mmCIF file of C-alpha atoms and ligand atoms in Angstrom:
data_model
loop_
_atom_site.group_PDB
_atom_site.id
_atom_site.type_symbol
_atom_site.label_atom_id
_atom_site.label_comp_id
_atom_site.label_asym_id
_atom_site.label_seq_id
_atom_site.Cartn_x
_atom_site.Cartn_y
_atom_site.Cartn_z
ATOM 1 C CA UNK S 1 -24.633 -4.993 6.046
ATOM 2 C CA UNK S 2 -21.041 -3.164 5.660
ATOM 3 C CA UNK S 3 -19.882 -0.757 7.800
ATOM 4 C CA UNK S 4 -16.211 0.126 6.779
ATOM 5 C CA UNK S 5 -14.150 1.995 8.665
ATOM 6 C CA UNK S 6 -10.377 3.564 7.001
ATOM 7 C CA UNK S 7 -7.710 4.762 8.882
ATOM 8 C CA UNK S 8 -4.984 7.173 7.229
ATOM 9 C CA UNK S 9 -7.480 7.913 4.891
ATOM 10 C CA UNK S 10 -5.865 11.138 3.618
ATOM 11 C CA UNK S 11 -2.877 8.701 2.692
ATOM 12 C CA UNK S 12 -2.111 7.585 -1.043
ATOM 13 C CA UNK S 13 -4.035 4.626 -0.699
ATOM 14 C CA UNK S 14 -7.009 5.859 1.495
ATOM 15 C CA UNK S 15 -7.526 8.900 -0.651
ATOM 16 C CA UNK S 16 -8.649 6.819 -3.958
ATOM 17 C CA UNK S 17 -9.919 3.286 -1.922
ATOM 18 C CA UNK S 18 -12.202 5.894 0.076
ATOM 19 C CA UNK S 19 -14.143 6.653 -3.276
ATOM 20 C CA UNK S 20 -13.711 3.338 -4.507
ATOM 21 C CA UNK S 21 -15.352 1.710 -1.968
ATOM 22 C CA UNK S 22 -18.142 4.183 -1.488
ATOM 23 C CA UNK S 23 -18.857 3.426 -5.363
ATOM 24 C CA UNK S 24 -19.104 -0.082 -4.437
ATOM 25 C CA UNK S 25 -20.561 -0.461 -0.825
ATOM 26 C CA UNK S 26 -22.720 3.021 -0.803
ATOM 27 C CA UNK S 27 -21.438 6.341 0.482
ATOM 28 C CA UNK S 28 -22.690 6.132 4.154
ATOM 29 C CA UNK S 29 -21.105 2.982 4.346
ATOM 30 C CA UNK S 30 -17.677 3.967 4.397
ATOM 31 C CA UNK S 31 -16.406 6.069 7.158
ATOM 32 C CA UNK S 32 -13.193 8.121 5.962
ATOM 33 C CA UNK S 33 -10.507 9.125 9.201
ATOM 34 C CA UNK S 34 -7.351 10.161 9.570
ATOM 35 C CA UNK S 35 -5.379 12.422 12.562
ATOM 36 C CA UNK S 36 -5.924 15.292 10.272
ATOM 37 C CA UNK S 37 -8.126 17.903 11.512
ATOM 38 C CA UNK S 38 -9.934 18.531 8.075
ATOM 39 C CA UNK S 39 -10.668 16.590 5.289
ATOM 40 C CA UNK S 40 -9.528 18.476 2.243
ATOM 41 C CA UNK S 41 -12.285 20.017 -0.127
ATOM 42 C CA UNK S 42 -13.362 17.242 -3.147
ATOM 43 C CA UNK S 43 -15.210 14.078 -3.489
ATOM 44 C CA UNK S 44 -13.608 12.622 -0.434
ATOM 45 C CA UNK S 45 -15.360 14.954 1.351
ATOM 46 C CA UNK S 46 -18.716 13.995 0.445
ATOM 47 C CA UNK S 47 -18.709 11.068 2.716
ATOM 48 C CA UNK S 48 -18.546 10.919 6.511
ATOM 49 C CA UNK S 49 -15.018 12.186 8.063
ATOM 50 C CA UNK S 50 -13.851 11.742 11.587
ATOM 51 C CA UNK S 51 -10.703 12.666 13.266
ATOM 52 C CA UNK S 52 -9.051 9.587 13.980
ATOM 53 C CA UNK S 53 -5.490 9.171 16.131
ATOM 54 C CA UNK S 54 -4.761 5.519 15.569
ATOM 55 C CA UNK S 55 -2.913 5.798 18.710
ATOM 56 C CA UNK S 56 -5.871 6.497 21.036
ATOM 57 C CA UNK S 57 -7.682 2.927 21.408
ATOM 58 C CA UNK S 58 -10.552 4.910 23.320
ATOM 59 C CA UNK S 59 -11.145 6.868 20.252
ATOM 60 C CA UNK S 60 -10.738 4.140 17.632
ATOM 61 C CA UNK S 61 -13.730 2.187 20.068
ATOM 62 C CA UNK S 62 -15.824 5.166 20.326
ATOM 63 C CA UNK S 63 -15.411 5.176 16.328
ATOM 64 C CA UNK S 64 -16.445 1.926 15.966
ATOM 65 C CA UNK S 65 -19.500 1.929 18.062
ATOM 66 C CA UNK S 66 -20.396 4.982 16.790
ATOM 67 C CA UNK S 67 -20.529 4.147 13.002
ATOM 68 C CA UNK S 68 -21.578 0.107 13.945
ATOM 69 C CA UNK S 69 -18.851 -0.682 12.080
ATOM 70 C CA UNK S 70 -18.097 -4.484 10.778
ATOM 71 C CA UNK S 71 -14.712 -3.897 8.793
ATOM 72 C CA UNK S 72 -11.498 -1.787 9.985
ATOM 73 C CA UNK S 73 -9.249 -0.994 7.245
ATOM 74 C CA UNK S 74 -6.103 -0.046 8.573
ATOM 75 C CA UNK S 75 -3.512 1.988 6.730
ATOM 76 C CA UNK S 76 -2.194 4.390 8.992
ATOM 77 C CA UNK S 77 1.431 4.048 9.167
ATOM 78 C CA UNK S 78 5.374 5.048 8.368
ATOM 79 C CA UNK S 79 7.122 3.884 5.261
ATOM 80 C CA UNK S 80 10.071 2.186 4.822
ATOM 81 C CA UNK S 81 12.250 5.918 4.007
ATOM 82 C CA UNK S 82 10.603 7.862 6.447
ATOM 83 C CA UNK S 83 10.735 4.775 9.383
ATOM 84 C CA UNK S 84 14.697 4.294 9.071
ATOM 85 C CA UNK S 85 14.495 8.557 9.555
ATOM 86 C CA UNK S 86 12.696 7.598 12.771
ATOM 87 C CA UNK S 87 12.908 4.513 13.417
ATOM 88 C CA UNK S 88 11.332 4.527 17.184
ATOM 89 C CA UNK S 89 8.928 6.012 16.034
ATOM 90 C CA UNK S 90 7.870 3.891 12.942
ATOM 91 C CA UNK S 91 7.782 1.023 15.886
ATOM 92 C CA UNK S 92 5.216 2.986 17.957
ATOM 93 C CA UNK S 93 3.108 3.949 15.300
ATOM 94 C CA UNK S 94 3.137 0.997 12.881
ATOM 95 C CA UNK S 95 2.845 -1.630 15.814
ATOM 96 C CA UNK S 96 1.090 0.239 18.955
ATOM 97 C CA UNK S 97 -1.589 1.688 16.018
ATOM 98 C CA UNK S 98 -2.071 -1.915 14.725
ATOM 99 C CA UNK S 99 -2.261 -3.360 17.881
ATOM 100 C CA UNK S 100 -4.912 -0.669 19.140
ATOM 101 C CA UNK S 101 -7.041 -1.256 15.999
ATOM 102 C CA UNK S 102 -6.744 -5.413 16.280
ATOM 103 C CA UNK S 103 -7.744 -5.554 20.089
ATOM 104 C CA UNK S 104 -10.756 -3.229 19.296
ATOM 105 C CA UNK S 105 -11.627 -5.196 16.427
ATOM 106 C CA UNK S 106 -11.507 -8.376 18.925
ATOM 107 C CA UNK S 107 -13.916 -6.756 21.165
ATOM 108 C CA UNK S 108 -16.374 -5.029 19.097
ATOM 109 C CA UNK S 109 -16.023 -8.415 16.825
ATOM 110 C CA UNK S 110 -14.984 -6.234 13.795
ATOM 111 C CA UNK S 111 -13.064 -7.608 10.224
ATOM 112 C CA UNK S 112 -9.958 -6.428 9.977
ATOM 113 C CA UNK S 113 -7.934 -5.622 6.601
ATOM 114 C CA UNK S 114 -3.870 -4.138 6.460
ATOM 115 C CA UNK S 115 -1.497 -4.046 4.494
ATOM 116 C CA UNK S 116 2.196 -5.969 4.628
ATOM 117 C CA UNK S 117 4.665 -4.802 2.011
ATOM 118 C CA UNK S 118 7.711 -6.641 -0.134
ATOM 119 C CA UNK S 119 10.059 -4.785 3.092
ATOM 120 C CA UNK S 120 8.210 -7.331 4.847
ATOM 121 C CA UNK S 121 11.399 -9.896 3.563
ATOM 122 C CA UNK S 122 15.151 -9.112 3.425
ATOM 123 C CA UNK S 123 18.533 -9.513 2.361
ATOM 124 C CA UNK S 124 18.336 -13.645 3.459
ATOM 125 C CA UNK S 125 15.086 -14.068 1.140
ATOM 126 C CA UNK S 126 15.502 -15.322 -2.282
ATOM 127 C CA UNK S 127 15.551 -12.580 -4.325
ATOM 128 C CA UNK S 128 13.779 -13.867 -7.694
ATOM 129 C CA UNK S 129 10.000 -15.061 -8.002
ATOM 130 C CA UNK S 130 10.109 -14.594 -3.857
ATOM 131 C CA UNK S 131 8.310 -17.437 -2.589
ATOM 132 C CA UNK S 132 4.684 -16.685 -0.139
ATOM 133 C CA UNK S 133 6.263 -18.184 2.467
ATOM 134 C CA UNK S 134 10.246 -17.945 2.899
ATOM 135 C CA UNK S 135 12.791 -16.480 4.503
ATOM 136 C CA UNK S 136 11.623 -12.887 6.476
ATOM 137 C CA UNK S 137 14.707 -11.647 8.187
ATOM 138 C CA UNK S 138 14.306 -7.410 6.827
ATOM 139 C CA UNK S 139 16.849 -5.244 7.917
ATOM 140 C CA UNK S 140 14.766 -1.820 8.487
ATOM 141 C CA UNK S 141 12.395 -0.615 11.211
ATOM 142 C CA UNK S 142 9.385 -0.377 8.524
ATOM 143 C CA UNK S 143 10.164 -4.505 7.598
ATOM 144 C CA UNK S 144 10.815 -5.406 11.028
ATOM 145 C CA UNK S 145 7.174 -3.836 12.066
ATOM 146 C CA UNK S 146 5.537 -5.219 8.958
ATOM 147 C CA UNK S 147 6.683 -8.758 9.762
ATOM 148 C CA UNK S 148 5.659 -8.475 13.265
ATOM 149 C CA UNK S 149 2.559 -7.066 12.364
ATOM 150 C CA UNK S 150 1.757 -10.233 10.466
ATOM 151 C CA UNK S 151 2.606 -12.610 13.247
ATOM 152 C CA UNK S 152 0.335 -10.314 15.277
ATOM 153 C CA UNK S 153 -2.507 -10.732 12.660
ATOM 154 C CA UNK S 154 -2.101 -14.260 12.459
ATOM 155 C CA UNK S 155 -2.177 -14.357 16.355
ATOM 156 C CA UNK S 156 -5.492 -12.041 16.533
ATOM 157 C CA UNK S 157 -7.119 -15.046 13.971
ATOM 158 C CA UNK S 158 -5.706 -17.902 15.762
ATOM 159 C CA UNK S 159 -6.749 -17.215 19.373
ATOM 160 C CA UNK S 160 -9.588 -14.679 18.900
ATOM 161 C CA UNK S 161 -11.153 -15.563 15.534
ATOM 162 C CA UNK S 162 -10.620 -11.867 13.783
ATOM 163 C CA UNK S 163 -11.219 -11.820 10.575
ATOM 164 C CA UNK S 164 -7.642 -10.317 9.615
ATOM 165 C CA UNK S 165 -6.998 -10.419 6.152
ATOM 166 C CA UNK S 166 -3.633 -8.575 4.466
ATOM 167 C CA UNK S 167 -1.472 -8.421 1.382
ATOM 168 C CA UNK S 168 2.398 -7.612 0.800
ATOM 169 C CA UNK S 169 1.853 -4.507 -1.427
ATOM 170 C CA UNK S 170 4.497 -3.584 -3.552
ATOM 171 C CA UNK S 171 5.385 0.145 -4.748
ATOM 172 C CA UNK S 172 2.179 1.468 -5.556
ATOM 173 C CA UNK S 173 1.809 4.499 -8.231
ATOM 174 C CA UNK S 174 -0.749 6.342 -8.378
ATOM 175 C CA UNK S 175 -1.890 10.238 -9.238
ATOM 176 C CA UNK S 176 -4.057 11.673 -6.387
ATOM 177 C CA UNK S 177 -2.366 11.752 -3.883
ATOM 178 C CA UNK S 178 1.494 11.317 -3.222
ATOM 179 C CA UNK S 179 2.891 8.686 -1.241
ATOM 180 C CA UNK S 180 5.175 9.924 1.147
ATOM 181 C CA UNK S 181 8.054 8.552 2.725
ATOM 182 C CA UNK S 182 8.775 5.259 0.917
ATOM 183 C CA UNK S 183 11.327 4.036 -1.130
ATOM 184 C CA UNK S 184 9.732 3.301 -4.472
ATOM 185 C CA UNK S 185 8.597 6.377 -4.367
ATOM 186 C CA UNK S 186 10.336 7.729 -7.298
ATOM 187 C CA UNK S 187 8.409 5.386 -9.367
ATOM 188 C CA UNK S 188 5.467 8.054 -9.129
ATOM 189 C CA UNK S 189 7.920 11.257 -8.588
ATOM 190 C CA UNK S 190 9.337 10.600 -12.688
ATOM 191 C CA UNK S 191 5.798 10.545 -14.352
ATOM 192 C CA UNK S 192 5.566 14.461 -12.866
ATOM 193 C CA UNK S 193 8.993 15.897 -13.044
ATOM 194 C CA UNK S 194 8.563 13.847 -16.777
ATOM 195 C CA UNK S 195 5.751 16.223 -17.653
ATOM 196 C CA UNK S 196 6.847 18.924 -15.828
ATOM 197 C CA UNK S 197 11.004 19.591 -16.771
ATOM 198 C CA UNK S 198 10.969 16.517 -19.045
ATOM 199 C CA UNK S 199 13.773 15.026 -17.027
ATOM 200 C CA UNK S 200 13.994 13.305 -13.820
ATOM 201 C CA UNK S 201 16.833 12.490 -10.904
ATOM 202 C CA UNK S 202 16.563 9.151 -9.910
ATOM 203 C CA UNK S 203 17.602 8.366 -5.958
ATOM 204 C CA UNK S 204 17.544 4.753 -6.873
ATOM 205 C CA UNK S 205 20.435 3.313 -9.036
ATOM 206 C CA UNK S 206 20.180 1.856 -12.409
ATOM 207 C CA UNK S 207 19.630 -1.766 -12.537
ATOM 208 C CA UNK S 208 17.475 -1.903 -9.223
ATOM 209 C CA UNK S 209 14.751 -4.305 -9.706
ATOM 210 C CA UNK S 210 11.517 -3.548 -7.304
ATOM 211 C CA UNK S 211 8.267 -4.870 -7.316
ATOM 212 C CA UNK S 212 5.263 -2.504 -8.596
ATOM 213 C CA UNK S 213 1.549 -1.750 -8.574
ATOM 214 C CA UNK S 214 -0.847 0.706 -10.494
ATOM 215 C CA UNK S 215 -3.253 1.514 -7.528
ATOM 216 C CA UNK S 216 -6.670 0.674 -9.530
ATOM 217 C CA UNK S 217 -5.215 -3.036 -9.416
ATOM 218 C CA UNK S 218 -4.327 -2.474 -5.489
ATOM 219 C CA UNK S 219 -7.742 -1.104 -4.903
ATOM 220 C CA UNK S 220 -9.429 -4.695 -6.339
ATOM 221 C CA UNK S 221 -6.694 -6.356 -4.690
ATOM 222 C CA UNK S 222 -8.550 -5.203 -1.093
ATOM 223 C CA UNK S 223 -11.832 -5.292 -1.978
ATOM 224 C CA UNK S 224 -11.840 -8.943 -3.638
ATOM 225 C CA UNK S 225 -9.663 -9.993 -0.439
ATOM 226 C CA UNK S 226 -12.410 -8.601 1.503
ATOM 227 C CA UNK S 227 -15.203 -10.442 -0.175
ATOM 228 C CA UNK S 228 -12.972 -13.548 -0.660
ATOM 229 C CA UNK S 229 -14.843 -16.625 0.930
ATOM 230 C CA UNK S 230 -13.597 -17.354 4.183
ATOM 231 C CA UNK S 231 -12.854 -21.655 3.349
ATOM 232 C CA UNK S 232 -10.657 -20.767 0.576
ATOM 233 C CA UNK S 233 -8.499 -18.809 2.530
ATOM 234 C CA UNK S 234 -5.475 -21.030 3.834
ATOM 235 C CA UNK S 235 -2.918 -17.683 4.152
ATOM 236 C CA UNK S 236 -5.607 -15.306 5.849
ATOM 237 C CA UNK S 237 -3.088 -12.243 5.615
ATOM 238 C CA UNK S 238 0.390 -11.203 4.055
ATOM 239 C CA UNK S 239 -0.571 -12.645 0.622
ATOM 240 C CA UNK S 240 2.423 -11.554 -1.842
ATOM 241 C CA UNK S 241 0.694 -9.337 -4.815
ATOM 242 C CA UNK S 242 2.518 -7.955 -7.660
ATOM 243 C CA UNK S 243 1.667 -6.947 -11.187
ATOM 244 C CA UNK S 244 5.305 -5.753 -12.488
ATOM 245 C CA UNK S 245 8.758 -5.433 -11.691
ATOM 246 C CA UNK S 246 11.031 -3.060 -13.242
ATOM 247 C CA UNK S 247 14.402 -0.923 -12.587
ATOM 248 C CA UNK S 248 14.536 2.517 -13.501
ATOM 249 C CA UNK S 249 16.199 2.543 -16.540
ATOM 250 C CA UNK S 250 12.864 0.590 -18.178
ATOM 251 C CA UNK S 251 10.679 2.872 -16.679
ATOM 252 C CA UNK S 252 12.174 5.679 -18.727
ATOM 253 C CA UNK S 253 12.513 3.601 -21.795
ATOM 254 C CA UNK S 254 8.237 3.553 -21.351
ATOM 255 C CA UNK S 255 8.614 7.192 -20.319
ATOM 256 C CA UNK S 256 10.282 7.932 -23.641
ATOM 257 C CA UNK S 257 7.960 6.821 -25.935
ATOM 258 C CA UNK S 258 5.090 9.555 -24.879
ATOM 259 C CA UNK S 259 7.823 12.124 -24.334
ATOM 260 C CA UNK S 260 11.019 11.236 -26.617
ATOM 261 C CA UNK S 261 13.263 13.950 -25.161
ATOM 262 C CA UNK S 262 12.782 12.751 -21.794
ATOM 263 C CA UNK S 263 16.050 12.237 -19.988
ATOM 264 C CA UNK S 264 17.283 10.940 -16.445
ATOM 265 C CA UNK S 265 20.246 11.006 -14.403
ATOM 266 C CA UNK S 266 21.100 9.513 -10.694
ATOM 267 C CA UNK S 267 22.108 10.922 -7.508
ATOM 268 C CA UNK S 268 21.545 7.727 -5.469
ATOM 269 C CA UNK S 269 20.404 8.129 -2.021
ATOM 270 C CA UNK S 270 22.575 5.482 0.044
ATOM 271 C CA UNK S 271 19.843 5.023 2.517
ATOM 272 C CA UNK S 272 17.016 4.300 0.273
ATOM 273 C CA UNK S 273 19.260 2.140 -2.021
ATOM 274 C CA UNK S 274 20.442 0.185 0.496
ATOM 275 C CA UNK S 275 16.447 -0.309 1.538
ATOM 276 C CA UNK S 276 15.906 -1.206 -2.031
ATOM 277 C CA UNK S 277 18.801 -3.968 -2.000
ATOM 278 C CA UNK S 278 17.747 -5.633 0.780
ATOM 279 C CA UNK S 279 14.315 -6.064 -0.741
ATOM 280 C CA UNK S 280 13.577 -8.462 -3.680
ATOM 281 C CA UNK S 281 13.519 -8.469 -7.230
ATOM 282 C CA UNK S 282 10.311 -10.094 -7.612
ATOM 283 C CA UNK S 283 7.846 -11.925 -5.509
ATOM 284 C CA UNK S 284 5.899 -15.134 -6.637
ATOM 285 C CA UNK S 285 2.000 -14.296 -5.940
ATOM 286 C CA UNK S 286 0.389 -17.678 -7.207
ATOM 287 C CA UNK S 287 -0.963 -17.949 -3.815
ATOM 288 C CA UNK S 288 -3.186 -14.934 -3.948
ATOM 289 C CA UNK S 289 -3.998 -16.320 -7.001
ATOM 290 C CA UNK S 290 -5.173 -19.665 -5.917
ATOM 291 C CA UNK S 291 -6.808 -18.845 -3.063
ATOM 292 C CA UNK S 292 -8.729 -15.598 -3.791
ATOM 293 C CA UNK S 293 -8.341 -14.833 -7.936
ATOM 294 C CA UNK S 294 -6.008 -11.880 -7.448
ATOM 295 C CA UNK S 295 -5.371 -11.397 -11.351
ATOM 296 C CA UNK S 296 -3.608 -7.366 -11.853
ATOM 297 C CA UNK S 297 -5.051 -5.634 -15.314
ATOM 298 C CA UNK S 298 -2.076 -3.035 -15.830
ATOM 299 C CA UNK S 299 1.520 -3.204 -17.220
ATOM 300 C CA UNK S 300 4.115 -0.877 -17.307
ATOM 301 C CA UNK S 301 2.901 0.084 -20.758
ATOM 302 C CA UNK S 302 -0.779 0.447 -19.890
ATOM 303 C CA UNK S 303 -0.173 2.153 -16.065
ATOM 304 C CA UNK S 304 2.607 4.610 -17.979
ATOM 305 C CA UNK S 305 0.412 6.051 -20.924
ATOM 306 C CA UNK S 306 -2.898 6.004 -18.390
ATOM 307 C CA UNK S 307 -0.362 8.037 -15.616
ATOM 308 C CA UNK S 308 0.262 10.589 -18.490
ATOM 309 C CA UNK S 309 -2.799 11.052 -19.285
ATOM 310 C CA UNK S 310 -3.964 11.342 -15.908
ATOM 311 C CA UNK S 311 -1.542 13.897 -14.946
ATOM 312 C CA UNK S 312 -1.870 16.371 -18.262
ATOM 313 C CA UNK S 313 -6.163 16.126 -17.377
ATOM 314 C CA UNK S 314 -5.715 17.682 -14.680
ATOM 315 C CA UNK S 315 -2.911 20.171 -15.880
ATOM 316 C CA UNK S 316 0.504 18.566 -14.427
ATOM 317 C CA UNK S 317 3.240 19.954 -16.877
ATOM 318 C CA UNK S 318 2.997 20.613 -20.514
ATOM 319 C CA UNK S 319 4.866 18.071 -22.332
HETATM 320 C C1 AKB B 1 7.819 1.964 0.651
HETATM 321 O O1 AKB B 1 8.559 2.178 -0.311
HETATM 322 O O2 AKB B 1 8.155 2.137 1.831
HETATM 323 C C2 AKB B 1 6.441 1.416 0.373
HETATM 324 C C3 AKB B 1 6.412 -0.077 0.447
HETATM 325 C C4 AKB B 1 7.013 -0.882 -0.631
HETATM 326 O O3 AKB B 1 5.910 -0.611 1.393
HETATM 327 N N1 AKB B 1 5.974 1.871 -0.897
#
């Protein structure tokens, strides 16, 4: 039986992998939390919600034992923007919340699943087709806690035998709920101002090359890692996934062919650019291949006209 428990549910990623896995696993199986006092009216809602500060260990137990959980799913944390902002603080959540959540899951013998990112590798990586396992020297709080965090998963599996399991996401897009405080972020902020003004003011400079995600292909990314047997696992966590990489100039080209008039312009944020530089182009995810099928369904052509769409059903501009 599966008992899953999310943390920073309310976040961009919680908010749609709550439903998804309650489609898949059953509704009382999945226990939705976040430090939020209230979870917000809508589906989500449906399910079980607790109050959840990652940073109390007593309360992430009590959690635990409470629900009989069997798999953590830990996604409360800073991004990249927001961590160099506050960068002592992006240490004490991102690392003291992971290492609260990975000692309870070595004591109430739970699985654990969280997610790395490409800021887990910096300016000394190669940037093209980035190798699974190369050069990790990031120069930002967010990378430096997302590397240590997957030295302190590996630890948790080598001496206690936790079940930690964890991909490098890239920029994810998605339309429920906004991500907030990362770099790629403007990847989903263009599909709305798009619709909305039918122009958009990119922070991130022509020519920048990121890695990208449409989040129903993140969402099977987790669950199959999840399910993935055990023996073919020779990486347990911080498996590279990608499914596109693009600058910002192509994303508008696919912009443009839903809304021809659409145009952009830059006013380049020097502290998320430089974030962006120092991450790669591209990553090479034939590992996650190999060992657990990871195979993405969406392009930029297929996420951009199913983001449109998205967004005008539920009345986002009028374009
Ligand atoms: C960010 O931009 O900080 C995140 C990430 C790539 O981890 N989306």
């Amino acid at each position: 039986m599966t008992k899953i428990l999310i943390t920073g549910a309310l976040g961009q990623i919680g908010t749609e992998l709550t439903l998804a896995m309650r489609e898949r696993y059953g509704a009382s199986e999945v226990i939705c939390s976040d430090i939020k006092d209230t979870c917000p009216e809508g589906p989500i809602s449906e399910g079980v919600y607790e109050v959840l500060d990652v940073m109390n260990p007593q309360a992430i137990a009590a959690t635990v034992s409470k629900h009989k959980v069997t798999h953590i799913v830990h996604l409360a944390a800073l991004l990249s923007a927001v961590g160099e902002a506050h960068p002592a603080r992006a240490w004490e959540i991102n690392m003291g919340g992971l290492f609260h959540v990975l000692e309870v899951a070595r004591e109430a013998k739970t699985a654990v699943f969280t997610p790395s990112s490409i800021a887990a590798f910096g300016p000394g990586t190669p940037v093209d087709n980035t190798p699974q396992d190369t050069i990790q020297r990031p120069t930002t709080m967010y990378g430096v806690t997302k590397v240590a965090g997957e030295l302190l998963c590996d630890y948790y599996h080598l001496k206690f035998g936790v079940d930690v399991r964890g991909v490098r996401f890239p920029g994810l897009i998605s339309h429920e709920a906004l991500p907030g405080g990362g770099t790629t972020d403007y990847a989903v902020h263009i599909y709305y101002d798009a619709l909305k003004k039918g122009s958009y003011t990119s922070y991130i400079a022509a020519g920048t090359y990121m890695d990208m995600m449409y989040m129903p292909d993140a969402l099977q990314a987790i669950m199959t890692l999840l399910e993935a047997d055990a023996a073919r696992l020779k990486h347990r966590n911080a498996f590279n996934i990608t499914a596109m990489a693009f600058e910002p100039e192509e994303l508008a080209a696919e912009i443009r062919k839903h809304i021809p008039g659409f145009v952009m312009d830059y006013d380049v944020d020097p502290i998320r650019q430089g974030i962006a530089d120092s991450w790669p182009n591209s990553l090479d995810d034939s590992v996650a291949r190999e060992e657990w099928g990871w195979n993405p369904v969406y392009t930029l052509e297929t996420m951009t006209s199913d983001m449109l769409k998205q967004l005008k059903n539920k009345g986002i501009g009028n374009r």
